[in-house]
PDB file of C-alpha atoms in Angstrom:
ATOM      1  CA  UNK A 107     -21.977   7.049 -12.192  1.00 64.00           C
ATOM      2  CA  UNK A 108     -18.591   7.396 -11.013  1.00 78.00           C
ATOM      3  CA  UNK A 109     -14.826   9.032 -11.565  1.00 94.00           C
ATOM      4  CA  UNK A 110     -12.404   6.409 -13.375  1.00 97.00           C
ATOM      5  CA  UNK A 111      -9.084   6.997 -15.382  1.00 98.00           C
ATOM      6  CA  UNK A 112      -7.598   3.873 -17.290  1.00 98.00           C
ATOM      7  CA  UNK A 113      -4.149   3.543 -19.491  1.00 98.00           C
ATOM      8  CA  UNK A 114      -2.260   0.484 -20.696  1.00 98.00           C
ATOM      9  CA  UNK A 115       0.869   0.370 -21.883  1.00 98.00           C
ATOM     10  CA  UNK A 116       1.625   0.400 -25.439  1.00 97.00           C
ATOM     11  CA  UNK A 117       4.615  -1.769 -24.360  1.00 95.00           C
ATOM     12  CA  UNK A 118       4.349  -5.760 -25.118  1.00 97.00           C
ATOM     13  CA  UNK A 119       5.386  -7.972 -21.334  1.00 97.00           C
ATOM     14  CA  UNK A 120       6.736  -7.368 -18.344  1.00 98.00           C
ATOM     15  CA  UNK A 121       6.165  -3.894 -16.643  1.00 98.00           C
ATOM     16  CA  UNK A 122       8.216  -1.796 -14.563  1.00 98.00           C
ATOM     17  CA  UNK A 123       4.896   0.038 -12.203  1.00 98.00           C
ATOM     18  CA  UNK A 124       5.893   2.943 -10.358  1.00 98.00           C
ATOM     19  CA  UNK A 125       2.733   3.910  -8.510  1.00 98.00           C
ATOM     20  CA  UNK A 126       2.522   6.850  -6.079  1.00 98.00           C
ATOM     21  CA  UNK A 127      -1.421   7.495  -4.432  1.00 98.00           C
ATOM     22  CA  UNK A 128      -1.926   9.305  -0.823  1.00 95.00           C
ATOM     23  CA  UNK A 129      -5.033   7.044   0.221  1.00 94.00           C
ATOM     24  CA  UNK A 130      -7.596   4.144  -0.406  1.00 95.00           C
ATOM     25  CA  UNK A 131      -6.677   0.679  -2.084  1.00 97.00           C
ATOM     26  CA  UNK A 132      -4.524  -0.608  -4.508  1.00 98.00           C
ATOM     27  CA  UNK A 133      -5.473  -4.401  -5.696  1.00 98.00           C
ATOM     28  CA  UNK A 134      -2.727  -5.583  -8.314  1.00 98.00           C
ATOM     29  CA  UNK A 135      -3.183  -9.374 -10.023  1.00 98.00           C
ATOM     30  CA  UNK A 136       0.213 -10.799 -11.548  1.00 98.00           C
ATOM     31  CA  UNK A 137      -1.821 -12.474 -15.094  1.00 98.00           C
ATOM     32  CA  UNK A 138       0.505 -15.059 -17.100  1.00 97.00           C
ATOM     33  CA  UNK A 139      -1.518 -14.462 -20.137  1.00 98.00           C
ATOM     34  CA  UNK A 140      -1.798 -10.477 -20.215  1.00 98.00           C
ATOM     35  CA  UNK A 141       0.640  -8.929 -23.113  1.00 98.00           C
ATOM     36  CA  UNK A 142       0.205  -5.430 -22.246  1.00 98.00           C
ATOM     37  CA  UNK A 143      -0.035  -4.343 -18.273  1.00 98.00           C
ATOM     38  CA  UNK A 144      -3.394  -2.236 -17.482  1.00 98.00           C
ATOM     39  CA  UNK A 145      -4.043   0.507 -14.736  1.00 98.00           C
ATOM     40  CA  UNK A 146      -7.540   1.544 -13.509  1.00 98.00           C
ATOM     41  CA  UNK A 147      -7.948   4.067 -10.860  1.00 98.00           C
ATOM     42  CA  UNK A 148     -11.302   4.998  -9.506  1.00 97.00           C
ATOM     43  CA  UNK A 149     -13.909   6.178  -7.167  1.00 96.00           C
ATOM     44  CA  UNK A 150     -17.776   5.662  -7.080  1.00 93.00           C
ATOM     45  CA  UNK A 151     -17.402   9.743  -5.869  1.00 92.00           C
ATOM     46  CA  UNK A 152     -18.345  11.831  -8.470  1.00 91.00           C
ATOM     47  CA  UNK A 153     -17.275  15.364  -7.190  1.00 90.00           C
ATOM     48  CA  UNK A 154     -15.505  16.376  -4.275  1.00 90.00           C
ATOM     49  CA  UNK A 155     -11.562  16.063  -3.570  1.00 92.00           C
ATOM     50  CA  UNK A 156     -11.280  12.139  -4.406  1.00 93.00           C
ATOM     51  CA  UNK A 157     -13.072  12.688  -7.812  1.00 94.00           C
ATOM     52  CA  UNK A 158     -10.718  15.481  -8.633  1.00 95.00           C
ATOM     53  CA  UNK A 159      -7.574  13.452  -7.585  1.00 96.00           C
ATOM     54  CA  UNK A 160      -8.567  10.536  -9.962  1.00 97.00           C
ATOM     55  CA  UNK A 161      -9.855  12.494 -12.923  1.00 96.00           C
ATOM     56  CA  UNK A 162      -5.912  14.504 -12.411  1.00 97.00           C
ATOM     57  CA  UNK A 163      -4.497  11.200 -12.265  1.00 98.00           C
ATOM     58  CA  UNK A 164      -1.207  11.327 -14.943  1.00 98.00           C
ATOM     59  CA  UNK A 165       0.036   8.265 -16.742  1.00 98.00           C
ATOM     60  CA  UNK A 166       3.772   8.453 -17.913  1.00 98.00           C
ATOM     61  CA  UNK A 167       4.800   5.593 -20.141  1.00 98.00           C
ATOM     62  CA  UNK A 168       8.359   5.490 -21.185  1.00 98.00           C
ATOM     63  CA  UNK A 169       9.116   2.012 -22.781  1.00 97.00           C
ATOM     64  CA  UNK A 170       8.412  -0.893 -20.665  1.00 97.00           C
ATOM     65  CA  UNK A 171       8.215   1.638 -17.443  1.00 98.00           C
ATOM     66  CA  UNK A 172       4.965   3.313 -16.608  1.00 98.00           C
ATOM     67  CA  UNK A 173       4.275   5.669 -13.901  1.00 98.00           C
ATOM     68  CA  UNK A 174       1.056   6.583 -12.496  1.00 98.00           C
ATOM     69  CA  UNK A 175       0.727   9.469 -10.316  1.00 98.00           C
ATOM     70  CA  UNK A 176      -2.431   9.973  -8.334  1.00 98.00           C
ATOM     71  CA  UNK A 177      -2.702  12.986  -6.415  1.00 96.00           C
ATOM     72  CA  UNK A 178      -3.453  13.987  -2.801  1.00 92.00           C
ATOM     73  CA  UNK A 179      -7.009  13.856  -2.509  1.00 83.00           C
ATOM     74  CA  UNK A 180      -6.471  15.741   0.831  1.00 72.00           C
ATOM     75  CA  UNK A 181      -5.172  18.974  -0.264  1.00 62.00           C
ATOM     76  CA  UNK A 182      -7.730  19.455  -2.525  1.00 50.00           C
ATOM     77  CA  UNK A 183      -5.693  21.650  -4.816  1.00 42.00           C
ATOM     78  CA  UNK A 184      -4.646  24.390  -2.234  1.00 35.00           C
ATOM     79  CA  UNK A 185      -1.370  23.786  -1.943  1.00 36.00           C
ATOM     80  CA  UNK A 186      -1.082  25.087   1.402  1.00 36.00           C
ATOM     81  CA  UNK A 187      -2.151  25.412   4.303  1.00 36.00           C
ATOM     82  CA  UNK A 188      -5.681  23.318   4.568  1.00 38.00           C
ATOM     83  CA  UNK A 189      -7.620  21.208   7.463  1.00 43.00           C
ATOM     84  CA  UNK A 190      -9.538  18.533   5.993  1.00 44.00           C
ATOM     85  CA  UNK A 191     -10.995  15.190   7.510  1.00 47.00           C
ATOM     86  CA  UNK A 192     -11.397  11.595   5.208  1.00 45.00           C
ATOM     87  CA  UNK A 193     -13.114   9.268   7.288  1.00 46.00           C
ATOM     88  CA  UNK A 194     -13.834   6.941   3.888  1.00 43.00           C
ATOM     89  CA  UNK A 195     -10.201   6.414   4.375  1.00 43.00           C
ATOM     90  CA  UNK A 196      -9.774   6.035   7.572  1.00 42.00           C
ATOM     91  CA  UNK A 197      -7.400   9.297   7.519  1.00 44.00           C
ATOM     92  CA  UNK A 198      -8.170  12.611   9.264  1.00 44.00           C
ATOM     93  CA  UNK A 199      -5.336  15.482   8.447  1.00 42.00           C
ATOM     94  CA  UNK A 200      -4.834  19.157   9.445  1.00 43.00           C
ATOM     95  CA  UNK A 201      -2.329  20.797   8.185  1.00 42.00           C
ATOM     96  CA  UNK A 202      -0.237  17.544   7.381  1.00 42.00           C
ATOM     97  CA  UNK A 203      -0.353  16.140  10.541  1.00 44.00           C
ATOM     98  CA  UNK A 204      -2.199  12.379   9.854  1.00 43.00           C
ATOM     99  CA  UNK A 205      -4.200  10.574  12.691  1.00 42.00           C
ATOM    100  CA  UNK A 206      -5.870   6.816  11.476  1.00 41.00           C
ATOM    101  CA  UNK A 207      -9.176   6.168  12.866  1.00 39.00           C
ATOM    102  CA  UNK A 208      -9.833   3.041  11.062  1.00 40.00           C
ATOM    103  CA  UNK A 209     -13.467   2.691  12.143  1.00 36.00           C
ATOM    104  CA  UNK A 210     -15.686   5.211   9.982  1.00 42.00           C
ATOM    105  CA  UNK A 211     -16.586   5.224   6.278  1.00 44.00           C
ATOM    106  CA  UNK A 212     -18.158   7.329   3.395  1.00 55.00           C
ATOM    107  CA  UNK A 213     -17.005  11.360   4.567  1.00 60.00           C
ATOM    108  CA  UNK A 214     -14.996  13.605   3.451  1.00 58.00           C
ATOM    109  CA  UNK A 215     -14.684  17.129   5.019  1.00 60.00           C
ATOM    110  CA  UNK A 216     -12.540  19.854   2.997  1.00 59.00           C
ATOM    111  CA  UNK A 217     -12.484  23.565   3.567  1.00 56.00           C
ATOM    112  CA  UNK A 218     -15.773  23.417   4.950  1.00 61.00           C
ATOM    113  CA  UNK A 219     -17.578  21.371   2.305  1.00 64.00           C
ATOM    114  CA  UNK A 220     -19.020  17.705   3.252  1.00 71.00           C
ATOM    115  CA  UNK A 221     -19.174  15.189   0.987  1.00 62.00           C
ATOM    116  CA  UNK A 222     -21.003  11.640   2.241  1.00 65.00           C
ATOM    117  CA  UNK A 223     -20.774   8.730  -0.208  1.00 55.00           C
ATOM    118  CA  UNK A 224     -19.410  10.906  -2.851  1.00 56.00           C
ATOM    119  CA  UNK A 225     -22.671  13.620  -2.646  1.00 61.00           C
ATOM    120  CA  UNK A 226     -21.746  16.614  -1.258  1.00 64.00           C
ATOM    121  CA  UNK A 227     -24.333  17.578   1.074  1.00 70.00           C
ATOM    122  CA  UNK A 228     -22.729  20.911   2.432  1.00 70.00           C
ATOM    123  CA  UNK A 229     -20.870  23.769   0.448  1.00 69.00           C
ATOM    124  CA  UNK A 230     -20.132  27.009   1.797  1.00 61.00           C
ATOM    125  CA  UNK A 231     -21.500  26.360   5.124  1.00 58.00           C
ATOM    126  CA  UNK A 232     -25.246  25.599   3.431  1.00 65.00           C
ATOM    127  CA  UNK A 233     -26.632  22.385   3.298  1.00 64.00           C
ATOM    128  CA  UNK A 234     -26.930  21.583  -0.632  1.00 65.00           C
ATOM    129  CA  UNK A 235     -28.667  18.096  -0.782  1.00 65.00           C
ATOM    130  CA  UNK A 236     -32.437  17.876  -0.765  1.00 59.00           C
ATOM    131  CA  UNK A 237     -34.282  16.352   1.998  1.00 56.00           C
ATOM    132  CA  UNK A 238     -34.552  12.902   2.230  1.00 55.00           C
ATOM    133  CA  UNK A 239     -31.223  12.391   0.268  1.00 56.00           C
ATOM    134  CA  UNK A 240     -30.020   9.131   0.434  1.00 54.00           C
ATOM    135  CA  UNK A 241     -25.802   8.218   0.669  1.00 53.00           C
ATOM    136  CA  UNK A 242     -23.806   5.682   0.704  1.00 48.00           C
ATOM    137  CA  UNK A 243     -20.675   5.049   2.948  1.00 46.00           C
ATOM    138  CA  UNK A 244     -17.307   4.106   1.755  1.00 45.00           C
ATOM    139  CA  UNK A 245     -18.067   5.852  -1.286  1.00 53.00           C
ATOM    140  CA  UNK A 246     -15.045   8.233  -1.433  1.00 76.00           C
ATOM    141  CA  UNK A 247     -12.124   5.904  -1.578  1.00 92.00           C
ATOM    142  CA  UNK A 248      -9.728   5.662  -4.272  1.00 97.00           C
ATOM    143  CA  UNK A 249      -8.820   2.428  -5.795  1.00 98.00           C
ATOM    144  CA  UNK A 250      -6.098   1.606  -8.145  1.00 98.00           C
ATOM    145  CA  UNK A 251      -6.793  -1.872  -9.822  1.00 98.00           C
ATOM    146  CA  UNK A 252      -3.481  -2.820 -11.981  1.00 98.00           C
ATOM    147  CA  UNK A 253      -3.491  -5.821 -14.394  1.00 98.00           C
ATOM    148  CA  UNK A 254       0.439  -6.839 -14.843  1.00 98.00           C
ATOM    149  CA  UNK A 255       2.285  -9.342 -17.040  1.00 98.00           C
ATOM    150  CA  UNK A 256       4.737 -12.500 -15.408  1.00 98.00           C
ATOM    151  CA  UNK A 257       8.443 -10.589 -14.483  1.00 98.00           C
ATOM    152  CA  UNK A 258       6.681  -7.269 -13.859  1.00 98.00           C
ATOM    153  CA  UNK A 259       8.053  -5.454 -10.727  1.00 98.00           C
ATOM    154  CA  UNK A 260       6.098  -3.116  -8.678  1.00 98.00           C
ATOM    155  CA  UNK A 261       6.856   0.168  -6.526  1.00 98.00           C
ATOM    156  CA  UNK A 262       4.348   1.847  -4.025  1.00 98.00           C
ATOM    157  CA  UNK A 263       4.539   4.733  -2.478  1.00 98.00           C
ATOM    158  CA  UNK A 264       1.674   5.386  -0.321  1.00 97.00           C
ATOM    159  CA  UNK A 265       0.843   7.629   2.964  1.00 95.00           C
ATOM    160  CA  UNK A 266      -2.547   6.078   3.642  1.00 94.00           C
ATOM    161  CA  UNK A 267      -3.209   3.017   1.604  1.00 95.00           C
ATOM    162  CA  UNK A 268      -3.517  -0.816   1.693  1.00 96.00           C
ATOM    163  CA  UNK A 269      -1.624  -3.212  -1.007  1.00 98.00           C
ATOM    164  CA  UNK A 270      -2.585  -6.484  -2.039  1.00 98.00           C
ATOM    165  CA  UNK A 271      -0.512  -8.227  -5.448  1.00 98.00           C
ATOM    166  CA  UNK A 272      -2.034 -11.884  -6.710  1.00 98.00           C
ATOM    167  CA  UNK A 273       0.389 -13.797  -8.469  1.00 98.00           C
ATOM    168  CA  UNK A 274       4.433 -13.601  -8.369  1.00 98.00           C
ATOM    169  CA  UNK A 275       6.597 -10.468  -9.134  1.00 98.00           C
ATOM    170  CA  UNK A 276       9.896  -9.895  -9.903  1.00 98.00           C
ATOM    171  CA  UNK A 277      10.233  -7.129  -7.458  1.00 98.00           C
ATOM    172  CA  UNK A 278       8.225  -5.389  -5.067  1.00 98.00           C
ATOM    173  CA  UNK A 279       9.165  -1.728  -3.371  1.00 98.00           C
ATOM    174  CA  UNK A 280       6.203  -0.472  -0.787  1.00 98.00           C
ATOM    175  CA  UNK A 281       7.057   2.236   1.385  1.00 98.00           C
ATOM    176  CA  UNK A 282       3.777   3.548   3.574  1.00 97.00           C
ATOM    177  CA  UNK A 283       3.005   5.622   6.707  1.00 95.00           C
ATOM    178  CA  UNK A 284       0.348   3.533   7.146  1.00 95.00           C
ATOM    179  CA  UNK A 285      -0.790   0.989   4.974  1.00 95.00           C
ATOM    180  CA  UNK A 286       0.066  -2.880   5.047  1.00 97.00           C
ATOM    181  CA  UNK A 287       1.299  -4.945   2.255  1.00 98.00           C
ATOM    182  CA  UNK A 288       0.063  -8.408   1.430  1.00 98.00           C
ATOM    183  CA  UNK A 289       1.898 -10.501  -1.564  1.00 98.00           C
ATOM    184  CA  UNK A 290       2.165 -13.711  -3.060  1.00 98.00           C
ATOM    185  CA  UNK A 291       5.410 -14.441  -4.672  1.00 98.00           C
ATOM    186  CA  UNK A 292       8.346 -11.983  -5.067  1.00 98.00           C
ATOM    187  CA  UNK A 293      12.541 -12.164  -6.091  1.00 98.00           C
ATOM    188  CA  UNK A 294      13.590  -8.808  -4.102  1.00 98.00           C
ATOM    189  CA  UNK A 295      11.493  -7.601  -1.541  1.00 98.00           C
ATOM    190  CA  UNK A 296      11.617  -3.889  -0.084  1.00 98.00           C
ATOM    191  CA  UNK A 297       9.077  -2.993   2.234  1.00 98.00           C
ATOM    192  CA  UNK A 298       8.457   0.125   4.869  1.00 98.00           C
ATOM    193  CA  UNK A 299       5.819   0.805   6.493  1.00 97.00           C
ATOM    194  CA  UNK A 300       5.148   2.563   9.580  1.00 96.00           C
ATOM    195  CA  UNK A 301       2.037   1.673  10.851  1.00 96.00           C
ATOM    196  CA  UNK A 302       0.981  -1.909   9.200  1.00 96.00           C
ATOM    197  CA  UNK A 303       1.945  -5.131   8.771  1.00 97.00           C
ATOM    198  CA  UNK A 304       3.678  -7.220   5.831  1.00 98.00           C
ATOM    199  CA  UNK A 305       2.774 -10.742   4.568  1.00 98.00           C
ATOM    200  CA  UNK A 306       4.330 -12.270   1.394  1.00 98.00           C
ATOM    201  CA  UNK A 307       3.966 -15.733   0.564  1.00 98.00           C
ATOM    202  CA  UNK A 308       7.480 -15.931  -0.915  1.00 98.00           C
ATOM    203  CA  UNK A 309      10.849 -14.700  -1.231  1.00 98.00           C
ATOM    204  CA  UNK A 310      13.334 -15.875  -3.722  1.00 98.00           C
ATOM    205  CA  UNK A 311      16.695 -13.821  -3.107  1.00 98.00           C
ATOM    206  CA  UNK A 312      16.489 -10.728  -1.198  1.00 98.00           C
ATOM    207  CA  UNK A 313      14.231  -9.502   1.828  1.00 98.00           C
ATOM    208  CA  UNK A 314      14.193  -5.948   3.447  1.00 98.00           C
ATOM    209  CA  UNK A 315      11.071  -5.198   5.529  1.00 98.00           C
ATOM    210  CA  UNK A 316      10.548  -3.153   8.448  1.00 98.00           C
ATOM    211  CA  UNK A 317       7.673  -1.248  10.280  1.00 97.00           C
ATOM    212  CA  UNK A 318       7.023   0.253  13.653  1.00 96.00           C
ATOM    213  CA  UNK A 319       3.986  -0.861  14.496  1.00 96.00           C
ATOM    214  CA  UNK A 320       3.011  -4.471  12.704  1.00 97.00           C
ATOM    215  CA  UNK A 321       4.072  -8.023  11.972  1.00 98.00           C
ATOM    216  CA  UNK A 322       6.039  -9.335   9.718  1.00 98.00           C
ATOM    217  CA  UNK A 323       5.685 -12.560   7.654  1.00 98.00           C
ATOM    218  CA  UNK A 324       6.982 -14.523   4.992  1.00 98.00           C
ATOM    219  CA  UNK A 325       6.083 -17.769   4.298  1.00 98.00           C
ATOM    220  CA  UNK A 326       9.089 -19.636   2.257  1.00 98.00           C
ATOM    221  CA  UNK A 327      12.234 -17.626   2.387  1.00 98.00           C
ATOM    222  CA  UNK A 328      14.435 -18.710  -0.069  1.00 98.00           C
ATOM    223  CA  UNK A 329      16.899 -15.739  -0.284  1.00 98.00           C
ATOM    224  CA  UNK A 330      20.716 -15.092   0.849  1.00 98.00           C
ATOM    225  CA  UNK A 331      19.995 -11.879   2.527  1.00 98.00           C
ATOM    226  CA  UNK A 332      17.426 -10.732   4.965  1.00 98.00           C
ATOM    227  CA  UNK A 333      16.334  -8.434   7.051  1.00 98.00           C
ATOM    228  CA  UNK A 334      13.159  -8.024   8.821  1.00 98.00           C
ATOM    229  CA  UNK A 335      12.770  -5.747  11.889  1.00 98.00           C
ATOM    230  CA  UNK A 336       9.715  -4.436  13.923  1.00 97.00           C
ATOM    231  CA  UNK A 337       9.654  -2.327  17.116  1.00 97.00           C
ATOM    232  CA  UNK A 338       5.732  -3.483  18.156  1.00 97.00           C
ATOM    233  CA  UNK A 339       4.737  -6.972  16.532  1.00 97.00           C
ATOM    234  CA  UNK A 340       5.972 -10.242  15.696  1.00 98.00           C
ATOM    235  CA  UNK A 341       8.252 -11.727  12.948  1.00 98.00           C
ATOM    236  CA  UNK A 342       7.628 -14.605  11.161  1.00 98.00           C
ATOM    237  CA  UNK A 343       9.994 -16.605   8.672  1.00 98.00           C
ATOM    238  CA  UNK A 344       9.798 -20.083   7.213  1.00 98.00           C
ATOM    239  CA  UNK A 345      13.430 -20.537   5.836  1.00 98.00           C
ATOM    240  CA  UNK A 346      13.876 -22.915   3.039  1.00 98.00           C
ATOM    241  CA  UNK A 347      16.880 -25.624   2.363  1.00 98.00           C
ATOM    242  CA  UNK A 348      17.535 -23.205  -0.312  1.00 98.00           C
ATOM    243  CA  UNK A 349      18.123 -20.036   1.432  1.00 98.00           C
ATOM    244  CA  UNK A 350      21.553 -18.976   2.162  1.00 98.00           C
ATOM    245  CA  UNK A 351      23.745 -16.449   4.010  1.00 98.00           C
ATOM    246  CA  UNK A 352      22.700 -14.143   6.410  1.00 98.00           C
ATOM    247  CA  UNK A 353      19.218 -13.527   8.306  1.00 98.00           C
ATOM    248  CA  UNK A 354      18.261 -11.293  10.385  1.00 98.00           C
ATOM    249  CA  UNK A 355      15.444 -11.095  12.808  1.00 98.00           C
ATOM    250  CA  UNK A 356      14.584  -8.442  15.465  1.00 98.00           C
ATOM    251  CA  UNK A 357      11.330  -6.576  17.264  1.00 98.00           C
ATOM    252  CA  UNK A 358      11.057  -4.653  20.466  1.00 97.00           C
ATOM    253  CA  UNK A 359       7.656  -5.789  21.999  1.00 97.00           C
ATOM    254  CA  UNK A 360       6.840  -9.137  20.283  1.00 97.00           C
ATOM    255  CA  UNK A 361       8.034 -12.317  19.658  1.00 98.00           C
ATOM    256  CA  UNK A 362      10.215 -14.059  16.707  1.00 98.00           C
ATOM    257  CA  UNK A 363       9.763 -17.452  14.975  1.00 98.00           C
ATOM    258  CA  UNK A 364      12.294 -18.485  12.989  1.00 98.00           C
ATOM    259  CA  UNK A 365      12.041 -22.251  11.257  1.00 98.00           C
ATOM    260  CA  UNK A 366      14.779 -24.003   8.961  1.00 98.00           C
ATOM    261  CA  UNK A 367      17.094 -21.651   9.800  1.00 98.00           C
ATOM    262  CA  UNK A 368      19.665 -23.784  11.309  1.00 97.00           C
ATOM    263  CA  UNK A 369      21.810 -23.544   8.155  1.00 98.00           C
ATOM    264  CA  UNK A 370      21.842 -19.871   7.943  1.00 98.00           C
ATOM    265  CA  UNK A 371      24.215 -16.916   9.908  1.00 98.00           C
ATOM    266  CA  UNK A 372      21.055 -16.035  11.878  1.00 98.00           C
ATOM    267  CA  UNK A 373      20.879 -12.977  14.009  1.00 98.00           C
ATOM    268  CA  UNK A 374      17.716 -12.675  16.539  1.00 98.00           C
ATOM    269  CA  UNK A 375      16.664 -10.171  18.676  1.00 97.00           C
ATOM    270  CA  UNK A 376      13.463  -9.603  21.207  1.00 97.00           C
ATOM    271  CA  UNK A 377      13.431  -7.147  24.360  1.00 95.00           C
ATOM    272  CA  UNK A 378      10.030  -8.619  25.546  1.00 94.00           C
ATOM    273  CA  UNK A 379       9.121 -11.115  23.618  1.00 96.00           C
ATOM    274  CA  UNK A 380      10.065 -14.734  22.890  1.00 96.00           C
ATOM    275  CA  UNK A 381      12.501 -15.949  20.537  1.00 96.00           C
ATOM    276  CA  UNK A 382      11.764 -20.158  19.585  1.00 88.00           C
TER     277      UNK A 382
END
């Protein structure tokens, strides 16, 4: 068994997605043939914080724009002060400070009740699951899986969660504190992250990605403004005889590649690093 909400839209074509979840995964696929965009978000928990968060999950459809809200699987309802650990996602926050471990999977720790693999196996400081209980890790992560139309657009907003769109979109907004975003092909690009990197395949007309501490690639730029900036990792652009205007470049501690970008009112930047 597990937790799962679905919707999808009413609306016929292109969606305008407006997706806001604190942790886990979201996996969206760009499908030529789909006439009405689809949202799944679930868990293989079946109690605990993360079940709650995706069985409060709200869907908000308003003509072709949909919004899905997810909520923080972290406060677990208190809505104040609160110390609680996710290790399934990599996450462990007290009182809203965030630290990313990246290397453990399957726990969750709120208010003093354990969950492992979605069981809960302590509440109210007693151990509740029988001896010899078997659980599963990575269990207690939340995923969003989003089916969209051709000229959808897409907007993320994310404290703890990875992104990954198949298939081209008219637009694409991610912001993140930690979380990277990989995409195939996209018209206006937006992307900031903090801690995690950004790879798209393609940009058509506009590009606006930074992060602190990540790389930054795109692999045709076609555009006639850009902007990509990173304080610890490297940039990466392939401009394209079609591109136009001005590009810009810069990191702190990494290095810049630039190609067929000879045409363009190119601005580069490294302070150790190399530029070529």
């Amino acid at each position: 068994m597990s937790s799962e909400k679905t919707h999808a839209m009413s609306a016929v074509g292109a969606v305008e997605l407006d997706l806001s979840v604190t942790n886990g995964a979201v996996n969206v696929t760009v499908d030529p043939t789909a006439v009405h965009g689809r949202v799944r978000v679930h868990t293989a928990a079946t109690e605990g914080p993360v079940a709650d968060a995706v069985n409060g999950t709200t869907f908000t459809e308003r003509g072709d724009k949909l919004t899905v809200s997810v909520p923080d699987d972290m406060a677990d309802g208190a809505g104040g002060s609160y110390s609680v650990m996710q290790v399934g996602g990599s996450v462990v926050s007290f009182n809203g400070g965030v630290i990313n471990t990246g290397t453990m999977t399957g726990v969750t720790i709120s208010n003093g009740d354990i969950w492992v693999g979605g069981q809960r196996v302590v509440a109210g400081g007693r151990v509740v699951a029988e001896q010899g209980t078997a659980v599963g890790g990575a269990a207690g992560i939340i995923t969003v899986d989003v089916v969209l139309p051709a000229g959808s657009s897409l907007a993320v907003s994310t404290q703890n969660a990875e992104a990954t769109v198949r298939g081209d979109l008219e637009a694409v907004r991610f912001e993140a504190s930690n979380g990277s975003l990989q995409a195939g092909g996209v018209r206006i690009l937006e992307a900031e992250t903090h801690n995690g990197s950004v790879l798209v395949d393609r940009v058509e007309t506009e590009l606006e990605a930074s992060t602190h501490n990540g790389s930054i690639t795109i692999g045709a730029y076609n555009g006639c403004r850009g902007s990509a900036r990173t304080h610890n990792g490297d940039v990466t652009i392939s401009a394209t005889p079609a591109s136009s205007g001005r590009l810009a470049a810069r990191t702190y501690n990494g290095n810049i590649r630039v190609r067929g970008a000879d045409h363009l009112d190119l601005t580069t930047s490294t302070h150790r690093g190399r530029v070529w």
